[in-house]
Short mmCIF file of C-alpha atoms and ligand atoms in Angstrom, two decimals:
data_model
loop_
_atom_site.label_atom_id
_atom_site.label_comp_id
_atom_site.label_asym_id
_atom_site.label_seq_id
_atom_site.Cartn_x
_atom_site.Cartn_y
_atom_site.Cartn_z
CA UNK A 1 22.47 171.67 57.48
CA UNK A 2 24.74 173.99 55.56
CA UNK A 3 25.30 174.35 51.71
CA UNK A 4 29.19 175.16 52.07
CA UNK A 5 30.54 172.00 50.97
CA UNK A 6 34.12 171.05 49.44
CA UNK A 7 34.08 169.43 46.06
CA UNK A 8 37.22 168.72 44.77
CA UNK A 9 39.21 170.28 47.24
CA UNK A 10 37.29 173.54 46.71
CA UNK A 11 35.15 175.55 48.63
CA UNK A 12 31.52 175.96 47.47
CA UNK A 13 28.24 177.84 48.46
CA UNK A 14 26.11 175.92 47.23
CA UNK A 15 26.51 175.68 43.32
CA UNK A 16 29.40 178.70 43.35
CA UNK A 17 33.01 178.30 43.86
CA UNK A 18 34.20 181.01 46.61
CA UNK A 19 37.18 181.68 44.87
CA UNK A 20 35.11 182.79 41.70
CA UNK A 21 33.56 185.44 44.63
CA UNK A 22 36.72 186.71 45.89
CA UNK A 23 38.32 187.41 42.60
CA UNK A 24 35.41 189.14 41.68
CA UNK A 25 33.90 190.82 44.51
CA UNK A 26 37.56 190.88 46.88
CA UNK A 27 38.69 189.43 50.48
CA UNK A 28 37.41 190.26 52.68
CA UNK A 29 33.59 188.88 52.07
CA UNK A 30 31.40 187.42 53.57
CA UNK A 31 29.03 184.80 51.52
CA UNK A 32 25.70 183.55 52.52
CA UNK A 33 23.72 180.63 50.92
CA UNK A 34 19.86 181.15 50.44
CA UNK A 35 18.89 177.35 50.36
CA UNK A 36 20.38 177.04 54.26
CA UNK A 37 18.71 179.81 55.75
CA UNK A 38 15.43 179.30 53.92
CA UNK A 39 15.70 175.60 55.21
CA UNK A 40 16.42 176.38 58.12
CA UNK A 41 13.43 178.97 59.01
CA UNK A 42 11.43 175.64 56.96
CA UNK A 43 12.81 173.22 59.70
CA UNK A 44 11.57 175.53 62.70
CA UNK A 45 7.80 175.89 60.69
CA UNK A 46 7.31 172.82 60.21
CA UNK A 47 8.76 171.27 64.40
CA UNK A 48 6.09 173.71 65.31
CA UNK A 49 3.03 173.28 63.04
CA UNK A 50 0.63 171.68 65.39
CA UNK A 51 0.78 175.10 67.40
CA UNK A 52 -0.23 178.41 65.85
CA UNK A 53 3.31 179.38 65.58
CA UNK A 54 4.73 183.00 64.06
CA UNK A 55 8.47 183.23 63.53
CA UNK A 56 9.84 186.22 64.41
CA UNK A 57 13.53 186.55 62.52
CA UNK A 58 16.28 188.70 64.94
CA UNK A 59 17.23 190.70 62.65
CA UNK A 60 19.94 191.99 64.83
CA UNK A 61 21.74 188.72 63.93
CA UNK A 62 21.85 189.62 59.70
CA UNK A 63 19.86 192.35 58.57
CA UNK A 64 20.53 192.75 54.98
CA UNK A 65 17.71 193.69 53.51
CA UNK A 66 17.52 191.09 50.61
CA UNK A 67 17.92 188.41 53.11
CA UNK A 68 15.33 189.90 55.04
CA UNK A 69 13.09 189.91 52.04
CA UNK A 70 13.59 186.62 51.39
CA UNK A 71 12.56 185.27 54.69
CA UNK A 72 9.31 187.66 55.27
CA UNK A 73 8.31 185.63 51.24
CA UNK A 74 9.08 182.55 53.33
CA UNK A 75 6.52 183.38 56.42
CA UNK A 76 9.11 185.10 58.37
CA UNK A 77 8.17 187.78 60.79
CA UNK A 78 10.53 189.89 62.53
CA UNK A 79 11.71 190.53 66.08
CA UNK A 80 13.27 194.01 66.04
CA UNK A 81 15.18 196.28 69.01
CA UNK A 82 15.70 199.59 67.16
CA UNK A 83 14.00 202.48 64.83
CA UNK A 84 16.95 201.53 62.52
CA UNK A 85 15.87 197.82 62.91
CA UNK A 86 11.96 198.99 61.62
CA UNK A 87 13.09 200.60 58.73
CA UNK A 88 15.42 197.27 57.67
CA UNK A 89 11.94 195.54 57.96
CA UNK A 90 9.85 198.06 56.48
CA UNK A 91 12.21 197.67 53.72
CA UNK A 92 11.48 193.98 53.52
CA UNK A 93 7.56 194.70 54.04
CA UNK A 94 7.84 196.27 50.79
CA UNK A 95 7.75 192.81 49.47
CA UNK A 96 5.13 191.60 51.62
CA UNK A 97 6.22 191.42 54.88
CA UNK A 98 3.37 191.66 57.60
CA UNK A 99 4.13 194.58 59.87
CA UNK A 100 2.05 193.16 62.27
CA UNK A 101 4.37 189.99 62.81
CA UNK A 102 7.24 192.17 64.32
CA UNK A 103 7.89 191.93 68.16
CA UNK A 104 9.86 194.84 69.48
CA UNK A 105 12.19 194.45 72.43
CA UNK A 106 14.86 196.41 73.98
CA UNK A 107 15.16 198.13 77.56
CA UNK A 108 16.13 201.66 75.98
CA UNK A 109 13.44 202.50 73.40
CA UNK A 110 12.87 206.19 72.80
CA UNK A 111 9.92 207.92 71.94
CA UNK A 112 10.82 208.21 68.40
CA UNK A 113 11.23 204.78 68.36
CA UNK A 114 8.38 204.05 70.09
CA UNK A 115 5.84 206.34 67.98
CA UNK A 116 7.53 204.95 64.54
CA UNK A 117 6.40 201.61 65.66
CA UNK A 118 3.11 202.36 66.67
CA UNK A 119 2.55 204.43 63.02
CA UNK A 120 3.70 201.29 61.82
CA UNK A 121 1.00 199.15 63.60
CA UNK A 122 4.04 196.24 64.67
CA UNK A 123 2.53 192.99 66.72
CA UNK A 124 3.91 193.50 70.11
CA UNK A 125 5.85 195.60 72.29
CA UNK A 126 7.68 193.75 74.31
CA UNK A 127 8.24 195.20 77.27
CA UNK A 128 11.24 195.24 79.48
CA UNK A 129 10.16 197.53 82.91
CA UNK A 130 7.00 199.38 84.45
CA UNK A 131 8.59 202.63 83.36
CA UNK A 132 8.72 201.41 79.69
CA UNK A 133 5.19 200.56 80.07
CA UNK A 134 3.88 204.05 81.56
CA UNK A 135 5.95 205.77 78.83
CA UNK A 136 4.07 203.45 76.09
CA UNK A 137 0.69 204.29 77.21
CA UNK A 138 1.31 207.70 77.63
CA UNK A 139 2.18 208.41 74.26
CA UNK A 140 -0.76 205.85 72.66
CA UNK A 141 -3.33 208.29 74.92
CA UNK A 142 -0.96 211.39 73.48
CA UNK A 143 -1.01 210.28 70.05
CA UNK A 144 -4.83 208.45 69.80
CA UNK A 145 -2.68 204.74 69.16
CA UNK A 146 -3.45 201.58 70.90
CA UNK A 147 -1.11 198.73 70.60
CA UNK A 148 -0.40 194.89 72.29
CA UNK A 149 2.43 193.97 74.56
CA UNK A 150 3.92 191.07 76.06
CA UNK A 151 5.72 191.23 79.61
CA UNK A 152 9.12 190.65 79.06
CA UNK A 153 9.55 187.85 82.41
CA UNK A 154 12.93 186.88 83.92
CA UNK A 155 12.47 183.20 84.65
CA UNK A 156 16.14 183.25 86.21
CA UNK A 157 17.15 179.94 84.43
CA UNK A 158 20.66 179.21 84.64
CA UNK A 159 21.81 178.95 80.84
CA UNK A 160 24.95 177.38 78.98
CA UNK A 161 26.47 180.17 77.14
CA UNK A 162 29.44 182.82 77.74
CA UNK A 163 28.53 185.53 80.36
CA UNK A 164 28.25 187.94 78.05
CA UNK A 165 24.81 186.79 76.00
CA UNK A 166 23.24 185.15 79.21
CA UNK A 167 19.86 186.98 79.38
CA UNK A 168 17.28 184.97 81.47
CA UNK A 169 18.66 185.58 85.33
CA UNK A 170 18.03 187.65 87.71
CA UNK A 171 19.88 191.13 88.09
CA UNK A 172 20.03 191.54 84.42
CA UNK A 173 18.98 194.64 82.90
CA UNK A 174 16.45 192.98 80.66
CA UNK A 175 12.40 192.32 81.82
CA UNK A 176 10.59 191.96 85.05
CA UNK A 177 11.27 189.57 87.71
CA UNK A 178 9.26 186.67 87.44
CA UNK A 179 7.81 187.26 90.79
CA UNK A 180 6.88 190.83 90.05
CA UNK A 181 4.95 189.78 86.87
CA UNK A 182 1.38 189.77 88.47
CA UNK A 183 2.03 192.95 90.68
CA UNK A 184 2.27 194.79 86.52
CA UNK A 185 -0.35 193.21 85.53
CA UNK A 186 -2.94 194.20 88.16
CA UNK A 187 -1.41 197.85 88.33
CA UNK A 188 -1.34 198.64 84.42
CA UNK A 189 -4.26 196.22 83.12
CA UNK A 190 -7.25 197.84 81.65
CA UNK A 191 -5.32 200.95 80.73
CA UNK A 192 -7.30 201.40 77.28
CA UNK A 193 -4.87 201.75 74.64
CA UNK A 194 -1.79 199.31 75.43
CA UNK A 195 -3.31 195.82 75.64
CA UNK A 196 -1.52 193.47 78.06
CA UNK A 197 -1.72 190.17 76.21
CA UNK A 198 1.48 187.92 76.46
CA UNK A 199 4.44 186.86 77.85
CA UNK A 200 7.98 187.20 76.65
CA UNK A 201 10.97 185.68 77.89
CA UNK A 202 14.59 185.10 76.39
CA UNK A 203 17.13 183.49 78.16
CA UNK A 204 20.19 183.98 75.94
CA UNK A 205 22.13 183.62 72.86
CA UNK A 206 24.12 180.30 72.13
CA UNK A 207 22.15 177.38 73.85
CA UNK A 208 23.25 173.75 73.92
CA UNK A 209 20.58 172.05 75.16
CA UNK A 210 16.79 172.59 75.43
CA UNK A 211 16.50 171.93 78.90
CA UNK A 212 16.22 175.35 79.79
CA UNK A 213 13.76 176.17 77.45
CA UNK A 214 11.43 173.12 78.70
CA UNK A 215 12.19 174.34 82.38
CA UNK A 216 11.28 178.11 81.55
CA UNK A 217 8.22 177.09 79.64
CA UNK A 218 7.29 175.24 82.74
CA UNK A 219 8.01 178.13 85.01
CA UNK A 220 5.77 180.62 82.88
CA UNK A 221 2.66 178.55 82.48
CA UNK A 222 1.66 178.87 86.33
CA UNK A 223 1.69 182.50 85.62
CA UNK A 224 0.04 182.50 82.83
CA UNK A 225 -2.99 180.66 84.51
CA UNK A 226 -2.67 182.91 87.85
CA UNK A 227 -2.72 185.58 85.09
CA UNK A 228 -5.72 183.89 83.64
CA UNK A 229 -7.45 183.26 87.25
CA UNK A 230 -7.11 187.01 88.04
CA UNK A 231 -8.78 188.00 84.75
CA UNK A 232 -6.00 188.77 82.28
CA UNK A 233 -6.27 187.78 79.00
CA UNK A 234 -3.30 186.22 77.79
CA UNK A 235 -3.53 184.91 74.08
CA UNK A 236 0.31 184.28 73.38
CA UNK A 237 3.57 183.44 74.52
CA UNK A 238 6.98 184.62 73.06
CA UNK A 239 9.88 182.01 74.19
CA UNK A 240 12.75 184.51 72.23
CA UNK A 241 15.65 183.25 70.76
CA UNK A 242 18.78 181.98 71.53
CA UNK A 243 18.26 178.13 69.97
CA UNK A 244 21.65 176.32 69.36
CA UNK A 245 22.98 177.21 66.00
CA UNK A 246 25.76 174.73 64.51
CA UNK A 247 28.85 176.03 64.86
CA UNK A 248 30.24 172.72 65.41
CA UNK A 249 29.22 169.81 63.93
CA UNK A 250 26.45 167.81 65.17
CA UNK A 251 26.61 169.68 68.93
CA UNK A 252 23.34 170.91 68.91
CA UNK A 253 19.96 170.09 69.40
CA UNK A 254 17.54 170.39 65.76
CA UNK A 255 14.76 172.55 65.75
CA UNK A 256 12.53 169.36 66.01
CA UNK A 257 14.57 168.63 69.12
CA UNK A 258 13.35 171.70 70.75
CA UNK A 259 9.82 171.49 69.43
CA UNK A 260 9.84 167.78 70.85
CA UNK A 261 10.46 169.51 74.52
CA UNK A 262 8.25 172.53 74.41
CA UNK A 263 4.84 171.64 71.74
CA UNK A 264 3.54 169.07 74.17
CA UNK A 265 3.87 171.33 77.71
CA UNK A 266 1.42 173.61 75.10
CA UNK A 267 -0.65 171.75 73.55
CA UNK A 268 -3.59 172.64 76.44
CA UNK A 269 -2.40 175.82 76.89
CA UNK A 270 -4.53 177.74 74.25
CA UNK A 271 -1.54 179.85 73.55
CA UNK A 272 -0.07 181.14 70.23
CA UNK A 273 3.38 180.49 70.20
CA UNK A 274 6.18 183.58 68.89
CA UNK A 275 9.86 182.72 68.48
CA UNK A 276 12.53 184.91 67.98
CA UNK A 277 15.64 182.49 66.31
CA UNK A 278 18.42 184.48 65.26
CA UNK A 279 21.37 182.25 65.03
CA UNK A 280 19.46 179.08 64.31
CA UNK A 281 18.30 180.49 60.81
CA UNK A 282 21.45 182.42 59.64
CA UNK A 283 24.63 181.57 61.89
CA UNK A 284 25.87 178.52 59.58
CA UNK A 285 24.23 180.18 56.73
CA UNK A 286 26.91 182.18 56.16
CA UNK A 287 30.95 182.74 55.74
CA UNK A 288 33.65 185.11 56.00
CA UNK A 289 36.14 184.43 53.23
CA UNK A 290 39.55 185.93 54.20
CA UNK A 291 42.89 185.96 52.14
CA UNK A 292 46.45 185.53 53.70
CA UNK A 293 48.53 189.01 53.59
CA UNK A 294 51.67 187.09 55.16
CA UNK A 295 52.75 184.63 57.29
CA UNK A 296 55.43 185.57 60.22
CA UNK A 297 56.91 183.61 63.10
CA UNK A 298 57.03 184.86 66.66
CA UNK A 299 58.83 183.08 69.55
CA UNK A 300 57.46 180.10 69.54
CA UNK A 301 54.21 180.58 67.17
CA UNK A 302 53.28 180.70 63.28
CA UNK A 303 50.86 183.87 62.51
CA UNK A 304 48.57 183.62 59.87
CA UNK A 305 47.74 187.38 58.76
CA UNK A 306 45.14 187.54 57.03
CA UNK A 307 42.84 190.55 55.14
CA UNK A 308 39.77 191.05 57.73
CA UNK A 309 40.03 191.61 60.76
CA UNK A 310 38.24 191.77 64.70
CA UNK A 311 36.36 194.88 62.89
CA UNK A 312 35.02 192.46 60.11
CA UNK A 313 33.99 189.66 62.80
CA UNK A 314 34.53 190.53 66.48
CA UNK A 315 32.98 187.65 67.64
CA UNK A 316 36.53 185.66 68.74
CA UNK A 317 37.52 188.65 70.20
CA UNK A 318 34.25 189.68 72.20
CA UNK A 319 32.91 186.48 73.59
CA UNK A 320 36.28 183.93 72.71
CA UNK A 321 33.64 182.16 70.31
CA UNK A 322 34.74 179.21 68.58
CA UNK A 323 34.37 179.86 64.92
CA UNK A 324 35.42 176.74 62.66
CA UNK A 325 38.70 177.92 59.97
CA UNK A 326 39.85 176.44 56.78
CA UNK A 327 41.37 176.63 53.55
CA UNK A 328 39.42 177.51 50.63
CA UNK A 329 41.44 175.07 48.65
CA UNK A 330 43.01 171.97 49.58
CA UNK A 331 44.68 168.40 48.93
CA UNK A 332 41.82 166.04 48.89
CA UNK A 333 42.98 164.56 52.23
CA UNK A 334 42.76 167.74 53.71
CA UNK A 335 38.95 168.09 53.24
CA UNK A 336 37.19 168.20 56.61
CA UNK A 337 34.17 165.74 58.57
CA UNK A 338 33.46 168.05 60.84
CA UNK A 339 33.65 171.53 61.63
CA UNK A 340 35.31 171.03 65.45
CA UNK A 341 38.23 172.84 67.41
CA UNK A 342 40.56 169.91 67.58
CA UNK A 343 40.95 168.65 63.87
CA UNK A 344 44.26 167.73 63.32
CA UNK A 345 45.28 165.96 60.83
CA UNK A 346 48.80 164.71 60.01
CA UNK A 347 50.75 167.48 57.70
CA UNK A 348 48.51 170.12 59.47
CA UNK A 349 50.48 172.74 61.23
CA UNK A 350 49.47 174.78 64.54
CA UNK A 351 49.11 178.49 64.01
CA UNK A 352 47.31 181.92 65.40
CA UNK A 353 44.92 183.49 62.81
CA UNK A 354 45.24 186.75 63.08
CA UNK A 355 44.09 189.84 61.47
CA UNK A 356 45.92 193.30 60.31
CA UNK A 357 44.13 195.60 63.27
CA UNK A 358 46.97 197.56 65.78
CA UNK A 359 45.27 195.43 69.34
CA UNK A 360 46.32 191.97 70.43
CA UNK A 361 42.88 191.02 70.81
CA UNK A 362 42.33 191.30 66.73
CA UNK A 363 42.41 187.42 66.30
CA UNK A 364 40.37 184.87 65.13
CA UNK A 365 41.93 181.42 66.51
CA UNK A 366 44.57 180.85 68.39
CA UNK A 367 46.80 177.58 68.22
CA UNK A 368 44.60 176.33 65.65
CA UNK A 369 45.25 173.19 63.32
CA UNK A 370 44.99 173.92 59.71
CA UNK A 371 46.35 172.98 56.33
CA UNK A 372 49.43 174.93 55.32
CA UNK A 373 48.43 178.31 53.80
CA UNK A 374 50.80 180.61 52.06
CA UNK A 375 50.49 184.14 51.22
CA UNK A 376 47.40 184.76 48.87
CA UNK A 377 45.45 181.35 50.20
CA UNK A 378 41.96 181.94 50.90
CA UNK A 379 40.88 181.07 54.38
CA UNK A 380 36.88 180.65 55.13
CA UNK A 381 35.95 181.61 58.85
CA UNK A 382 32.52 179.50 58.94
CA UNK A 383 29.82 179.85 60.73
CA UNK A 384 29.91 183.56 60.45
CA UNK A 385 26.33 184.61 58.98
CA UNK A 386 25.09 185.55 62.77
CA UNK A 387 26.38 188.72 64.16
CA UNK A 388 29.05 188.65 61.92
CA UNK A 389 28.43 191.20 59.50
CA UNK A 390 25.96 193.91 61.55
CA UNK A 391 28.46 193.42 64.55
CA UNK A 392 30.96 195.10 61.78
CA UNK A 393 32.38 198.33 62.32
CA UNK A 394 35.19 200.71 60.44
CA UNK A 395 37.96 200.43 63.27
CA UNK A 396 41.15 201.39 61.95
CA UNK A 397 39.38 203.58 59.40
CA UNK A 398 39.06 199.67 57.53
CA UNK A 399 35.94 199.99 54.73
CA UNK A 400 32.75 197.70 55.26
CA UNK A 401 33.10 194.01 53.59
CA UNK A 402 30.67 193.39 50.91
CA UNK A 403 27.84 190.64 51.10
CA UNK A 404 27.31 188.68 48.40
CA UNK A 405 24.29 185.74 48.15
CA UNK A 406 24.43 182.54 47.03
CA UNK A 407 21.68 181.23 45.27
CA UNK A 408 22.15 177.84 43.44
CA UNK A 409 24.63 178.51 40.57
CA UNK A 410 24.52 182.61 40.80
CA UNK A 411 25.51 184.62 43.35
CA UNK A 412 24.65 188.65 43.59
CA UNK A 413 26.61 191.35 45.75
CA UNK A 414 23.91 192.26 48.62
CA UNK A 415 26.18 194.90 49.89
CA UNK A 416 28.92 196.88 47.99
CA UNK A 417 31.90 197.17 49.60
CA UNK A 418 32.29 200.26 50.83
CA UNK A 419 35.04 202.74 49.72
CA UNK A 420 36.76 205.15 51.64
CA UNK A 421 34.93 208.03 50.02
CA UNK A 422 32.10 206.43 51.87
CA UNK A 423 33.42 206.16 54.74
CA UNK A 424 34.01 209.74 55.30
CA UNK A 425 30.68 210.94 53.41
CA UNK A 426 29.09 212.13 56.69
CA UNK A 427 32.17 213.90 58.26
CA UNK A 428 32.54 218.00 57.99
N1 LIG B 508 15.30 187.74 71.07
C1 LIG B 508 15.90 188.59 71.92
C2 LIG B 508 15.09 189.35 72.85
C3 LIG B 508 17.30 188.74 71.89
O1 LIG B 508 17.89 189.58 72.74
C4 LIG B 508 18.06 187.97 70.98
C5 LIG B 508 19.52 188.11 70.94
C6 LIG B 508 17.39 187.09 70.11
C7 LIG B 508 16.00 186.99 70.19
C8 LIG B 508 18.10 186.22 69.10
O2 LIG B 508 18.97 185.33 69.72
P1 LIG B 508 19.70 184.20 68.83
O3 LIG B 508 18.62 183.24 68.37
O4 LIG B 508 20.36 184.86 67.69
O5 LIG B 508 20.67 183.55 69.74
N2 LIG B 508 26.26 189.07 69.58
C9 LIG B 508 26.12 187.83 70.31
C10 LIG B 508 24.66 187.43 70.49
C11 LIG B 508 23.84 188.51 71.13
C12 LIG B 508 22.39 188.11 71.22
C13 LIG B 508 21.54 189.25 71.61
N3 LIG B 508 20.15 188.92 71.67
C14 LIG B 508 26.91 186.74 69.60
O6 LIG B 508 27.53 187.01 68.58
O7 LIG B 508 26.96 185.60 70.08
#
C-alpha cells in the first residue's frame, strides 16, 4: 500500500496536498509518507511472527535520520555497509535503537570501519571473503574485542532483476562460494574472538517472485546441517534483501507472500531469522515532486523539462528502471488505477521527461503517456523513496533536494535544501 492518493484531482501524501509542499519547501522535493513505511516494516513483522524474526532496515536505500528513527521506535534494526552508514544509525540509536540489531556487510570495509563497529558492539559482521575474516580477527585479538559473524554464501540463484543489482551468482564480487562455505568454517572456527554463527546470503535488489528466495533457502539449509554435523554452531540465518517493492501496481508478491514460501522450510530449523528489506519498506513510500521549466519539440518528440534531474534520481538513467510519472493536478478523468508503463488514456499525449543536466542520459521516461502539462505543472516521479534520495549527488554543481515527511495532516522538512554556500563549504 501507499498513502499518495489523488482526491479531487490533486495529489496527496497522506492528509497533505503536494502542492502546499512545493510552494513552500520548492521543486525539486522529494516527499515521504510515515503511515506507508511504518506499515510496511508492520506487514513484514507480522508475515514472520511465528519465527524469531529481527528486521534489519538497508539503510543504504533512505537514510534520513528521522526516518531512521522512526523505524528503530517501530522494532527496526539496521543492515549497514559503511562507517558513514553507523553513524546514520547511531544517530537513530539515540532514540532507542538497539546497536546490537545492525548487520554489517560490504566486501571493502576498512579498519576504521571495522574498529567503529566493534566499539559500537553491532550484531553481525557479515562477511564477504577469508581475507575479510583474518583482517576481523586480527584486529578483535589487537584491540581485546570479540564480535559474531555470518558467512556471506553465494547460492548462485539465477534472479529476475537488471544486471546491474543481481547479487546471488557466482563470479560476483560479493561472499563465498557456496561450495567453499565449509572449507571457512573448519579453517577459521574456534578462533576466540570472532564467533562464526550464521549465514548470510542476498541475491539482489528488485525481485518479482519469491521463487528464488524459497530455492536459496533450500540450498542453505543442507549447509547449515553439514555445518551443524561438523560441530559449528549456527544460531541464525540472514536471507538479505532485495523483496519486490511496488513500483507497479499489483506486480509483486506481499510480504505475507514471501513469508508463505520461506516460514514453513524453517519452522524445524531452530534458526533465528534476519532480513535486510530495503525497497520493500521505503521504495513506494516516497516521491519526487518535479515542476515543468518548459516544454520543447524535437524531430519527432515532445520534451517535458522539468526542475530535477538524473542527479536528483539516477535511477532511469543507471539501471533503465521504470518509475511511474504523473501530474500533480488533473481533470478528474485523468486520475490513474494503476501505476503501470502503458497508461494511456484518450487526450493523453506521448512525451520524453527529461531533466535540465548537459548528458543525454539525464531522463526520466521516455515516450511516456501523460496528461498534458504546461510550464509550471507539477509532475510526481513515484515510487522514488528507495535509492532515490542517498543515490543523489551535486552534478552540474545542482544543490541537494530537500526531504520533507508526511505525517497525517503535517508535514516537516527532514532535510533543508541545500544552498550553494553549502555546496562549496568544504572546498579551499
Ligand atoms: N542487503 C544487502 C546485502 C544489499 O546489498 C542490499 C542492497 C539490501 C540488503 C537491500 O536490498 P533491497 O531490499 O533494497 O532491494 N541502487 C539499486 C539497488 C542496489 C541494491 C544494493 N544492495 C536500485 O536503485 O535499484
Amino acid at each position: 500500500m501507499d498513502s499518495f492518493v489523488y482526491k479531487n484531482g490533486k495529489l496527496f501524501a497522506e492528509g497533505v496536498d503536494v502542492e502546499t509542499i512545493a510552494n513552500e519547501v520548492g521543486t525539486p522535493v522529494y516527499i515521504y509518507s510515515k503511515a506507508t513505511f511504518l506499515d510496511h516494516l508492520k506487514k513484514i513483522q507480522t508475515a514472520y511472527a511465528e519465527i524469531d524474526t529481527t528486521i534489519c532496515y538497508a539503510i543504504k536505500a533512505c537514510g534520513n535520520i528521522t526516518i531512521l528513527k522512526h523505524l528503530a521506535e517501530a522494532g527496526s534494526g539496521f543492515d549497514i555497509v559503511s562507517g558513514g552508514e553507523l553513524f546514520r544509525a547511531q544517530q537513530a540509536g539515540a532514540a532507542g535503537a538497539d546497536m546490537s540489531k545492525i548487520v554489517y556487510a560490504g566486501v571493502g570495509k576498512t579498519d576504521k570501519e571495522i574498529l567503529e563497529a566493534l566499539d559500537t558492539g553491532i550484531g553481525y559482521f557479515n562477511i564477504e571473503s577469508e581475507p575479510e575474516l583474518e583482517n576481523l580477527i586480527a584486529l578483535c585479538k589487537k584491540h581485546g574485542h570479540t564480535t559474531k559473524a555470518a558467512l556471506r554464501v553465494n547460492p548462485d540463484i539465477k534472479y529476475d532483476s537488471h544486471k546491474h543489482i543481481t547479487t546471488g551468482v557466482k563470479e560476483t564480487k560479493f561472499g563465498v562460494d557456496i561450495e567453499r562455505a565449509q572449507k571457512v568454517f573448519a579453517k577459521y572456527d574456534n578462533n576466540g574472538v570472532v564467533e562464526m554463527s550464521a549465514i548470510h546470503v542476498h541475491l539482489g535488489s528488485g525481485g518479482k517472485t519469491i521463487e528464488p528466495y524459497v530455492n536459496y533457502v533450500k540450498k542453505v539449509l543442507p549447509l547449515v546441517e553439514a555445518l551443524r554435523s561438523r560441530g559449528h554452531t549456527i544460531d541464525a540465518l540472514d536471507l538479505g534483501g532485495g523483496y519486490g517493492a511496488d513500483y507497479q501496481s499489483d506486480t509483486v508478491p506481499s510480504a505475507a507472500d514471501y513469508a508463505a514460501g520461506i516460514v514453513p522450510l524453517l519452522r524445524a530449523a531452530k534458526l533465528k531469522l534476519i532480513l535486510e528489506p530495503g525497497k520493500s519498506i521505503i521504495a513506494n513510500a516516497g516521491i519526487m515532486l518535479t515542476r515543468t521549466v518548459f516544454k520543447k519539440i524535437g524531430g519527432e518528440k515532445t520534451f517535458v523539462i522539468v526542475d530535477a534531474g538524473m542527479n536528483d534520481l539516477i535511477r532511469p538513467c543507471l539501471y533503465e528502471a521504470f518509475h511511474f510519472i504523473w501530474p500533480a493536478a488533473v481533470d478528474e478523468k485523468f486520475v490513474p488505477e494503476k501505476r503501470v508503463k502503458d497508461l494511456t488514456m484518450p487526450g493523453t499525449e506521448v512525451v520524453d521527461i527529461v531533466g535540465p543536466i548537459c548528458e543525454g542520459t539525464d531522463y526520466f521516461a521516455k515516450d511516456r503517456a501523460m496528461p498534458t502539462v504546461r510550464r509550471g505543472d507539477l509532475v510526481a516521479v513515484f515510487t522514488a523513496g528507495a535509492y532515490g534520495y542517498t543515490m543523489a549527488s551535486n552534478y552540474n554543481a545542482r544543490p541537494m533536494c530537500p526531504e520533507v515527511l508526511v505525517d497525517g495532516n503535517k508535514f516537516e522538512v527532514i532535510r533543508r535544501r541545500q544552498t550553494y554556500e553549502d555546496m562549496i563549504a568544504l572546498e579551499k
